[in-house]
Amino acid sequence: MKAPDWFWKGLLNSYTQIFFSENKLFAAILIPVSFIDVYAGLFGLISVLFTNSVAFIFGLDPQKIQKGYYGFNSLLVGLGLGIQFEPVFILLFIVLLASILTLFISVTLEGVIGKYYLPHLSLPFVFALWMLMLSTREFDALNLNERWIYTLNDLYIIGGSSLVSVYEWWNQLAIPSPIKSYFLSLGAILFQFSVFSGVLLAVGLFIYSRIAFTLSLIGFFAAWAFYGLIGAEISEVGYSYIGFNFILTAIAVGGFFIIPNIYSYLWAIILVPLVAIIAISVNTVLSVFQLPVYALPFNIIVLVFLYVLKFRTGEQSRLFTWFVQRNSPEKNLYSFLNYRDRFYSYTRGSLKLPFFGDWKVTQGHNGAYTHKDDWSHAWDFEIEDEYGKTYQGSGDYPEDYYCYNKSVIAPADGTVEDVIDDVEDNVIGQKNLDENWGNTVVIKHSEFFYTKVSHLKKGSLKVKRGDRVRMGDILGVCGNSGNSPYPHLHFQVQETPYIGSKTLKHPLTNYYAGSGS
Amino acid sequence: MKAPDWFWKGLLNSYTQIFFSENKLFAAILIPVSFIDVYAGLFGLISVLFTNSVAFIFGLDPQKIQKGYYGFNSLLVGLGLGIQFEPVFILLFIVLLASILTLFISVTLEGVIGKYYLPHLSLPFVFALWMLMLSTREFDALNLNERWIYTLNDLYIIGGSSLVSVYEWWNQLAIPSPIKSYFLSLGAILFQFSVFSGVLLAVGLFIYSRIAFTLSLIGFFAAWAFYGLIGAEISEVGYSYIGFNFILTAIAVGGFFIIPNIYSYLWAIILVPLVAIIAISVNTVLSVFQLPVYALPFNIIVLVFLYVLKFRTGEQSRLFTWFVQRNSPEKNLYSFLNYRDRFYSYTRGSLKLPFFGDWKVTQGHNGAYTHKDDWSHAWDFEIEDEYGKTYQGSGDYPEDYYCYNKSVIAPADGTVEDVIDDVEDNVIGQKNLDENWGNTVVIKHSEFFYTKVSHLKKGSLKVKRGDRVRMGDILGVCGNSGNSPYPHLHFQVQETPYIGSKTLKHPLTNYYAGSGS
Amino acid sequence: MKAPDWFWKGLLNSYTQIFFSENKLFAAILIPVSFIDVYAGLFGLISVLFTNSVAFIFGLDPQKIQKGYYGFNSLLVGLGLGIQFEPVFILLFIVLLASILTLFISVTLEGVIGKYYLPHLSLPFVFALWMLMLSTREFDALNLNERWIYTLNDLYIIGGSSLVSVYEWWNQLAIPSPIKSYFLSLGAILFQFSVFSGVLLAVGLFIYSRIAFTLSLIGFFAAWAFYGLIGAEISEVGYSYIGFNFILTAIAVGGFFIIPNIYSYLWAIILVPLVAIIAISVNTVLSVFQLPVYALPFNIIVLVFLYVLKFRTGEQSRLFTWFVQRNSPEKNLYSFLNYRDRFYSYTRGSLKLPFFGDWKVTQGHNGAYTHKDDWSHAWDFEIEDEYGKTYQGSGDYPEDYYCYNKSVIAPADGTVEDVIDDVEDNVIGQKNLDENWGNTVVIKHSEFFYTKVSHLKKGSLKVKRGDRVRMGDILGVCGNSGNSPYPHLHFQVQETPYIGSKTLKHPLTNYYAGSGS
């Protein structure tokens, strides 16, 4: 991965990830909106750039930096600090420290929550901003922001009187109170407390995903109805930054983490009152410390619900979780439907073993009882002679082994997704645990349907990334690279294109993994 | 499992599980007592029925629903809400939401705490009711219950003047203050705050288990003595619902989770002051938020103590934990003594291998270093020829394998506990991970002593559940079903009757598992 | 391990472990300093002795008791209670209960935090003392200590007027305020709030480690600078027991858990402001409950930082963590440099296989993909005949196996570190899971470079602990003891001298284990 990738894509995704998106057009709306309060926007941007850079220098996974997993929580903390305080120089110092703190909390929660195959969502933002709000009260060098009254001036400087009048027009618009609250709640996600910001965000959300937009309305107005029913103070939903919890929960459960269908929409509605109960009770506790709840209720309910889904026994029905996140409800839905049609037909016969002649299965997949194998199948193959031996002579050299140097072929038509070809072959008895899989080819046959052959001989690979292959095409020859003390061929079916990914490298992937382990 | 099982047994067990019991007679006392305040009882009952039904529809494990694991926490939440508020229609809506919330918290804690092989006890009740008490303060549609003063009227309606006079007689009885407090503490477990309720519960507890009853007295009066010694306000024990924490802790540690003996009683007494320290300190914190401690101290101390027990090195001595929970201190004790006598004699020679002639061990149990194997032994068997080969011909067909179609026999006398006979045999090289064990027979030889043979051939099984078998009786023939890429026989010794149960399916089972993993 | 070891070493280490040390000279300073307030020191000492004894009787690992892992948290709790209350008899009772509570919390956190390969530091002390401070408020039998004013009297009794004048001289010394605060902060670690105590501790720290002493200064004065910069109340650092958090964090990160170099010092400085942010925010929350923060900020930041380090992809650079803790920054540094030079040369050829002739690798290490193997290599060896068979005859007796009774030799020069020689050999097909490794020899070849051979025959071992061996020396013969259903030889390279240690037996060891699993 080239540096610009983690830098530029990481920057954009740190904005869109707030809405579970990687849509660049959406980013082009979110970034300007974050600058409606100029200094908030500025400190938000600084937070993203600094966090991603520290993460890269520190040696964290560039792929995650690029996805915006670390940046988006820091962005929210930066926005929150920027809107709260006057932009003195010392604030810059605090924002940089806050970025490091948020990054560390992100990584820690990724590790802890990731063990349960759950995403850490915006919990790092919540915890980090609480810490900062509690401590900065004691910092005499920081002064509370009083530029709320100057927003119009700022806007005038940026966009002239036309921008000011657009802004004013929206805020003073005689739209019904709940709709106004909806827009304010949307804007509050980026700490931009104006109807104008909310309208722009609604447009962006609509562009990114019609499903997500619909769900945002459903979530918000279900909450509105619930507050009316129980007689709670309705204005809180709109004005105390609680409202966006309902919006984000509905999007997450209704269409993002679950394949959107009638049942996902139903649960999105059922969960709204639970979010309200959490929000009100947490608010009662936090008010003692004069802290807002931020996005905590959304985080709690979504994490708990996703976790509970894993405890369903039997096959998934009604509520389906995805295997590979496509970062859009629409794409997830499409992939799911596509997958359901194609996956089974493929596994029912159209796959050939990746070699000519008779080899022998010498080992089932190690760790056959772990969750990973619920969806993958792996075998090790060797060639044996009539006496059951796998080599001639002393067996001290790779050449003694029957399978060594034998051709490895494509098990079905597809596209080469990934290739490793630079791992030295081992001497017999040695294992290379640092490069576990050795020389490897991953082929994509269809959505969610990949095969991988590993431990090939160095220098033998005939294909490169992007090549189209037909069933039976030669990929290379069997070798002894990677975690392979003697020549053999590892072959497996998988739903993702990653090579030997450890679970934590893809915390958002494949989190459906059987009952709670 | 038939629907009535999870429904009816789940209903009764949701009441008795509060006292770690599955005793139906006990349930017959608990349920009426929960209705002494009629509306509390009603909303408690509704909570149980709704929770268990949602759990079933959602696809959670029916066996756990039947055990009352999910229902009993919701019951407590329902009772707590029912006693707190006037029974308006909107309360029904809140109670249903509360049931879902409690269920979700139960499943989540089951997953998180279950990873440590610990039960979640009544923590879900504590967390859920806190959330609801904090949030319902803001619900104008709910009014506080004022029917304390009408209890006598209610009793009159139910049982006439005779019931009223019984109730009155007990409450006004000139019994010593600590004894009165003991009964009030017992009653408080079901949110029934009267001596009358407490007396009925004490009778029920006595019927269920004399050991548990004795421990309840020991726990309570040890606490009474400690409060006197340190000069803390003694009335708190009886009147602020803290008292039952001592009772439940003493029962849990003294006789339920640990085999009752002199040392378990000693620790039950030692832990009482620790429960008091936790109770008083947590109460100081929670009083800021006007929340009661409920059962938190009991939960903390019991979980910590059970967890610490696992870190003992060497063999268990003095304090013994059980392998299979029999849901009664007396039965646990009996099983333990029985087990100590029989288990070892069985494993010392009276067990035959489950086949005729010479087979070969081709694989020790996969994952031989995990805790599960501390108490189980598993082997895979195949037949090999003089060249070490396990098949003749190409090995591409099951029939090529020497062990295929060979008889599998009962390794000792016993009763067939479970049978799976409907799993298709695999073609060579395929594995069926969805039905891991394939066709399987589990035989019970004595308490805690079961054997299992797996991967049998479909259609070959000669036994059914409940059959008595003698050592050497033919059970079926070796096949290739389940997680079996080529024909072989899996044989293991186990202490529970379950087939390939994952740990989390039996969170209360076998939690003694070596040091802390 | 003999009883005196866990008792006497456990006593001393419970004092030095506070500073991550096992230095006896340091202990000789710490213990007297803890007695400057006589009763505090006394209750501290009682806590250590009682905690370690209970741990031993309970059956916890004597090695950990000896290291002071359990005792040091209880010591701090005992000191805290002793300084707070008048030394009435009932206080002794409370201190003993507090010791049990602290021990239980220590073990629990060891298990929970140990799962992440992190140490539990002084978190148990923090949690336990909070509980006790909150609850003892309600104990009328305890009175607050008023002997601050009598300290001089006490000193006079112990050391006469000369000791009093030394004490006075230091406290009234006209040293600059920050330096005075530094000494007060150091003294506060042992709840001895005087400049005199701090000076003595500084001397002890200097004797133990110059690196640690330097870091203590860096940490404290970086905090001083940060407080000045942000305009927070600087006196808090010195007087409210927050100051030592900076000192301990700097030592832990700068030199103890990380090999000291320029980057570790840099991070020690960067983390100081984060400790300050945590300290101030946590203090704001806790002041509602009138609780001090104690060592919480230090614990949070160090644990989070050590955890985040594990998520670095690729090889370690700049910041290096150790494999075996030597309990001194200097020794860690020396070992690290030594290791870097020797380890690689050894593994590149100078190691022979531990037998004569040709054996065959029949199994790679089970669990080859787990973190443990990132640093170890293990193989099982058998002898096969020309047909690939490992035995002649029926294979029902150990003597049938070719490898049985064959000599096992030292793979390189070294010293015998550990020997097990009393495990019975199994009959064929049985496994001894209670004594997994069977008869075993561990040889130390150099720092962090050990080899182990296992499953040897009982009665065949030719070496004993402490023997020097040369490459090729006979250690014993291949047998069938331990987790070995048929004769074979297990051989592995490891960095620690322990036999088959489970991870949790060495929670402070080898915590660098690849990305977060």
CSV table of C-alpha atoms in Angstrom, one decimal, chain C residues 210-495:
chain,number,residue,atom,x,y,z
C,210,ARG,CA,20.0,5.0,38.0
C,211,ILE,CA,17.7,4.8,35.0
C,212,ALA,CA,14.6,4.6,37.1
C,213,PHE,CA,15.8,7.5,39.3
C,214,THR,CA,16.4,9.7,36.2
C,215,LEU,CA,13.0,8.8,34.8
C,216,SER,CA,11.3,9.7,38.1
C,217,LEU,CA,12.7,13.2,37.8
C,218,ILE,CA,11.8,13.5,34.1
C,219,GLY,CA,8.3,12.3,34.7
C,220,PHE,CA,7.7,14.6,37.6
C,221,PHE,CA,9.1,17.8,36.1
C,222,ALA,CA,7.4,17.2,32.7
C,223,ALA,CA,4.2,17.1,34.6
C,224,TRP,CA,5.2,20.3,36.5
C,225,ALA,CA,5.8,22.0,33.2
C,226,PHE,CA,2.5,20.8,31.7
C,227,TYR,CA,0.5,22.1,34.6
C,228,GLY,CA,2.2,25.4,34.3
C,229,LEU,CA,1.5,25.6,30.6
C,230,ILE,CA,-2.2,24.9,30.8
C,231,GLY,CA,-2.8,26.9,33.9
C,232,ALA,CA,-4.0,24.1,36.1
C,233,GLU,CA,-3.5,24.3,39.9
C,234,ILE,CA,0.1,23.3,40.3
C,235,SER,CA,-0.1,22.5,44.0
C,236,GLU,CA,-2.3,19.6,43.3
C,237,VAL,CA,0.6,17.7,41.7
C,238,GLY,CA,2.4,17.7,45.0
C,239,TYR,CA,-0.2,17.6,47.7
C,240,SER,CA,-3.1,15.5,46.6
C,241,TYR,CA,-1.1,12.3,45.9
C,242,ILE,CA,-1.4,12.7,42.1
C,243,GLY,CA,2.3,13.4,41.6
C,244,PHE,CA,3.5,9.9,41.9
C,245,ASN,CA,1.4,8.9,39.0
C,246,PHE,CA,3.9,10.8,36.7
C,247,ILE,CA,6.9,9.2,38.4
C,248,LEU,CA,5.6,5.7,38.1
C,249,THR,CA,4.4,6.1,34.5
C,250,ALA,CA,7.8,7.5,33.5
C,251,ILE,CA,9.7,4.6,35.1
C,252,ALA,CA,7.3,2.0,33.7
C,253,VAL,CA,7.3,3.2,30.1
C,254,GLY,CA,10.7,4.8,30.0
C,255,GLY,CA,12.7,1.9,31.3
C,256,PHE,CA,10.9,-1.0,32.8
C,257,PHE,CA,8.3,-2.5,30.4
C,258,ILE,CA,10.2,-1.1,27.5
C,259,ILE,CA,13.9,-1.5,26.9
C,260,PRO,CA,15.3,2.0,27.8
C,261,ASN,CA,16.5,4.1,24.8
C,262,ILE,CA,15.9,7.5,23.4
C,263,TYR,CA,12.5,6.6,22.1
C,264,SER,CA,11.3,5.1,25.4
C,265,TYR,CA,12.3,8.4,27.1
C,266,LEU,CA,10.5,10.4,24.5
C,267,TRP,CA,7.3,8.4,25.0
C,268,ALA,CA,7.7,8.7,28.8
C,269,ILE,CA,7.5,12.5,28.3
C,270,ILE,CA,4.7,12.4,25.8
C,271,LEU,CA,2.5,10.3,28.1
C,272,VAL,CA,2.9,12.6,31.1
C,273,PRO,CA,0.3,15.1,29.8
C,274,LEU,CA,-2.1,12.2,29.1
C,275,VAL,CA,-1.6,11.0,32.7
C,276,ALA,CA,-2.5,14.6,33.8
C,277,ILE,CA,-5.6,14.7,31.6
C,278,ILE,CA,-6.8,11.4,33.1
C,279,ALA,CA,-5.8,12.4,36.6
C,280,ILE,CA,-7.7,15.7,36.5
C,281,SER,CA,-10.8,14.2,34.9
C,282,VAL,CA,-11.0,11.2,37.1
C,283,ASN,CA,-10.5,13.5,40.1
C,284,THR,CA,-13.5,15.6,39.0
C,285,VAL,CA,-15.7,12.5,38.9
C,286,LEU,CA,-14.4,11.0,42.2
C,287,SER,CA,-14.6,14.2,44.2
C,288,VAL,CA,-18.4,13.7,44.1
C,289,PHE,CA,-17.8,10.6,46.2
C,290,GLN,CA,-14.9,12.2,48.1
C,291,LEU,CA,-12.5,9.6,46.9
C,292,PRO,CA,-8.9,10.3,45.8
C,293,VAL,CA,-7.6,9.0,42.4
C,294,TYR,CA,-4.7,7.1,44.0
C,295,ALA,CA,-2.7,5.4,41.2
C,296,LEU,CA,-5.5,5.0,38.7
C,297,PRO,CA,-4.1,7.4,36.1
C,298,PHE,CA,-0.8,5.6,36.1
C,299,ASN,CA,-2.5,2.3,35.7
C,300,ILE,CA,-4.7,3.4,32.8
C,301,ILE,CA,-2.1,5.0,30.7
C,302,VAL,CA,0.6,2.3,31.2
C,303,LEU,CA,-1.9,-0.5,30.4
C,304,VAL,CA,-3.3,1.3,27.4
C,305,PHE,CA,0.1,2.1,26.0
C,306,LEU,CA,1.5,-1.4,26.5
C,307,TYR,CA,-1.6,-2.8,24.8
C,308,VAL,CA,-1.4,-0.4,21.9
C,309,LEU,CA,2.2,-1.5,21.3
C,310,LYS,CA,1.0,-5.0,20.5
C,311,PHE,CA,-0.9,-3.7,17.5
C,312,ARG,CA,2.1,-2.6,15.6
C,313,THR,CA,2.4,-4.5,12.4
C,314,GLY,CA,5.8,-5.6,11.1
C,315,GLU,CA,8.9,-6.0,13.3
C,316,GLN,CA,9.4,-4.1,16.5
C,317,SER,CA,11.5,-1.0,15.9
C,318,ARG,CA,12.4,1.9,18.2
C,319,LEU,CA,10.3,0.6,21.1
C,320,PHE,CA,11.3,-2.9,22.2
C,321,THR,CA,9.6,-5.0,24.8
C,322,TRP,CA,11.4,-7.7,26.8
C,323,PHE,CA,10.9,-11.4,26.7
C,324,VAL,CA,11.8,-12.2,30.3
C,325,GLN,CA,11.5,-9.5,32.9
C,326,ARG,CA,14.8,-9.0,34.9
C,327,ASN,CA,13.1,-6.6,37.3
C,328,SER,CA,15.5,-3.8,36.6
C,329,PRO,CA,15.8,-1.4,33.7
C,330,GLU,CA,19.6,-1.9,33.6
C,331,LYS,CA,19.4,-5.7,33.5
C,332,ASN,CA,16.6,-5.6,30.9
C,333,LEU,CA,18.8,-3.4,28.7
C,334,TYR,CA,21.8,-5.6,29.2
C,335,SER,CA,19.9,-8.7,28.4
C,336,PHE,CA,18.4,-7.2,25.4
C,337,LEU,CA,21.7,-6.2,23.9
C,338,ASN,CA,23.1,-9.6,24.8
C,339,TYR,CA,20.2,-11.3,23.3
C,340,ARG,CA,20.3,-9.4,20.1
C,341,ASP,CA,23.9,-10.6,19.5
C,342,ARG,CA,23.5,-14.2,20.5
C,343,PHE,CA,20.1,-15.4,19.7
C,344,TYR,CA,20.3,-15.4,16.0
C,345,SER,CA,23.7,-17.0,15.7
C,346,TYR,CA,22.5,-19.9,17.8
C,347,THR,CA,19.4,-20.6,15.7
C,348,ARG,CA,21.4,-20.4,12.5
C,349,GLY,CA,23.0,-23.8,12.7
C,350,SER,CA,24.7,-24.4,16.0
C,351,LEU,CA,21.8,-26.5,17.2
C,352,LYS,CA,21.7,-30.2,16.6
C,353,LEU,CA,18.6,-32.4,16.7
C,354,PRO,CA,18.4,-34.2,20.0
C,355,PHE,CA,19.1,-37.8,18.7
C,356,PHE,CA,21.4,-39.9,16.6
C,357,GLY,CA,20.4,-41.0,13.1
C,358,ASP,CA,17.3,-40.2,11.0
C,359,TRP,CA,14.0,-39.7,12.8
C,360,LYS,CA,10.9,-38.3,11.2
C,361,VAL,CA,8.9,-35.2,12.0
C,362,THR,CA,5.4,-36.6,12.6
C,363,GLN,CA,3.7,-33.5,13.9
C,364,GLY,CA,4.3,-29.8,13.8
C,365,HIS,CA,3.5,-28.0,17.0
C,366,ASN,CA,-0.1,-28.3,17.8
C,367,GLY,CA,-1.7,-24.8,17.7
C,368,ALA,CA,0.9,-23.6,15.2
C,369,TYR,CA,-1.1,-20.4,14.5
C,370,THR,CA,-1.4,-19.2,18.1
C,371,HIS,CA,0.7,-16.4,19.4
C,372,LYS,CA,2.8,-18.6,21.6
C,373,ASP,CA,4.5,-20.0,18.6
C,374,ASP,CA,5.6,-16.6,17.3
C,375,TRP,CA,8.7,-17.3,19.4
C,376,SER,CA,8.9,-21.0,19.8
C,377,HIS,CA,9.4,-24.0,17.5
C,378,ALA,CA,8.3,-27.5,18.4
C,379,TRP,CA,8.4,-30.8,16.7
C,380,ASP,CA,7.5,-34.4,17.5
C,381,PHE,CA,9.8,-37.1,16.3
C,382,GLU,CA,9.4,-40.8,15.7
C,383,ILE,CA,11.5,-43.4,13.8
C,384,GLU,CA,9.9,-44.9,10.8
C,385,ASP,CA,10.8,-48.0,8.8
C,386,GLU,CA,11.1,-48.2,5.1
C,387,TYR,CA,7.3,-48.7,4.8
C,388,GLY,CA,6.5,-45.6,6.9
C,389,LYS,CA,5.6,-47.6,9.9
C,390,THR,CA,6.7,-46.5,13.3
C,391,TYR,CA,6.6,-49.9,15.0
C,392,GLN,CA,6.9,-53.6,14.4
C,393,GLY,CA,4.5,-56.3,15.6
C,394,SER,CA,1.2,-55.2,16.9
C,395,GLY,CA,2.2,-51.8,18.2
C,396,ASP,CA,0.4,-52.7,21.5
C,397,TYR,CA,3.6,-52.4,23.6
C,398,PRO,CA,6.1,-49.5,23.8
C,399,GLU,CA,8.8,-51.9,22.9
C,400,ASP,CA,7.3,-52.4,19.5
C,401,TYR,CA,8.1,-48.8,18.6
C,402,TYR,CA,11.4,-48.1,16.8
C,403,CYS,CA,12.1,-44.9,18.7
C,404,TYR,CA,11.5,-46.4,22.1
C,405,ASN,CA,14.6,-46.7,24.3
C,406,LYS,CA,16.7,-44.7,21.7
C,407,SER,CA,19.1,-42.2,23.2
C,408,VAL,CA,18.1,-38.5,23.5
C,409,ILE,CA,21.1,-36.1,23.4
C,410,ALA,CA,21.8,-32.5,24.3
C,411,PRO,CA,21.3,-30.4,21.2
C,412,ALA,CA,24.0,-27.9,22.2
C,413,ASP,CA,26.2,-26.9,25.1
C,414,GLY,CA,24.4,-25.6,28.2
C,415,THR,CA,23.2,-26.1,31.7
C,416,VAL,CA,20.4,-28.3,32.8
C,417,GLU,CA,17.8,-25.9,34.1
C,418,ASP,CA,15.0,-28.3,35.1
C,419,VAL,CA,14.3,-32.0,35.2
C,420,ILE,CA,11.2,-34.0,35.6
C,421,ASP,CA,11.9,-37.7,36.1
C,422,ASP,CA,9.1,-39.2,38.1
C,423,VAL,CA,6.3,-39.7,35.6
C,424,GLU,CA,5.2,-43.3,34.8
C,425,ASP,CA,5.3,-44.4,31.2
C,426,ASN,CA,1.9,-44.9,29.7
C,427,VAL,CA,0.5,-48.1,28.2
C,428,ILE,CA,-0.1,-47.7,24.5
C,429,GLY,CA,-3.2,-45.6,23.7
C,430,GLN,CA,-3.4,-43.9,27.1
C,431,LYS,CA,-2.5,-40.3,27.7
C,432,ASN,CA,-1.5,-38.7,31.0
C,433,LEU,CA,-3.0,-35.2,30.7
C,434,ASP,CA,-2.3,-34.4,34.3
C,435,GLU,CA,1.4,-34.5,33.7
C,436,ASN,CA,1.3,-33.3,30.2
C,437,TRP,CA,5.0,-33.2,29.3
C,438,GLY,CA,6.0,-36.4,31.1
C,439,ASN,CA,9.7,-36.8,32.0
C,440,THR,CA,11.5,-33.8,30.6
C,441,VAL,CA,14.8,-32.0,30.5
C,442,VAL,CA,15.2,-28.2,30.0
C,443,ILE,CA,18.6,-26.9,29.0
C,444,LYS,CA,19.7,-23.3,29.1
C,445,HIS,CA,22.1,-22.5,26.2
C,446,SER,CA,22.2,-18.7,26.7
C,447,GLU,CA,20.0,-15.9,27.9
C,448,PHE,CA,16.5,-16.4,26.4
C,449,PHE,CA,17.5,-19.6,24.6
C,450,TYR,CA,16.4,-22.8,26.1
C,451,THR,CA,15.5,-26.2,24.6
C,452,LYS,CA,13.3,-28.9,26.0
C,453,VAL,CA,12.9,-32.6,25.3
C,454,SER,CA,9.8,-34.4,26.7
C,455,HIS,CA,8.1,-37.8,27.0
C,456,LEU,CA,11.4,-39.5,28.1
C,457,LYS,CA,11.3,-42.9,29.8
C,458,LYS,CA,11.0,-43.0,33.5
C,459,GLY,CA,14.3,-43.9,35.2
C,460,SER,CA,16.4,-43.2,32.2
C,461,LEU,CA,17.5,-39.7,32.9
C,462,LYS,CA,21.2,-39.2,33.2
C,463,VAL,CA,21.3,-35.5,34.2
C,464,LYS,CA,20.1,-33.4,37.2
C,465,ARG,CA,19.3,-29.7,37.6
C,466,GLY,CA,22.5,-27.7,37.5
C,467,ASP,CA,24.6,-30.1,35.4
C,468,ARG,CA,26.7,-28.7,32.7
C,469,VAL,CA,26.2,-30.6,29.4
C,470,ARG,CA,28.0,-30.6,26.1
C,471,MET,CA,26.4,-31.0,22.7
C,472,GLY,CA,25.8,-34.7,22.2
C,473,ASP,CA,25.8,-35.7,25.8
C,474,ILE,CA,23.1,-38.3,26.5
C,475,LEU,CA,20.2,-37.0,28.6
C,476,GLY,CA,18.1,-40.2,28.7
C,477,VAL,CA,16.1,-42.4,26.4
C,478,CYS,CA,12.9,-41.9,24.5
C,479,GLY,CA,9.8,-43.1,26.4
C,480,ASN,CA,6.1,-42.8,26.6
C,481,SER,CA,5.3,-40.6,29.5
C,482,GLY,CA,2.9,-37.6,29.7
C,483,ASN,CA,0.5,-36.7,27.0
C,484,SER,CA,1.8,-39.4,24.7
C,485,PRO,CA,-0.4,-42.3,23.5
C,486,TYR,CA,2.6,-44.0,21.9
C,487,PRO,CA,6.4,-43.4,22.1
C,488,HIS,CA,7.7,-40.3,20.5
C,489,LEU,CA,10.0,-37.4,21.4
C,490,HIS,CA,8.9,-33.8,21.8
C,491,PHE,CA,11.6,-31.2,21.2
C,492,GLN,CA,11.2,-27.4,21.3
C,493,VAL,CA,13.1,-24.2,21.6
C,494,GLN,CA,11.9,-21.6,24.1
C,495,GLU,CA,13.0,-18.4,25.8
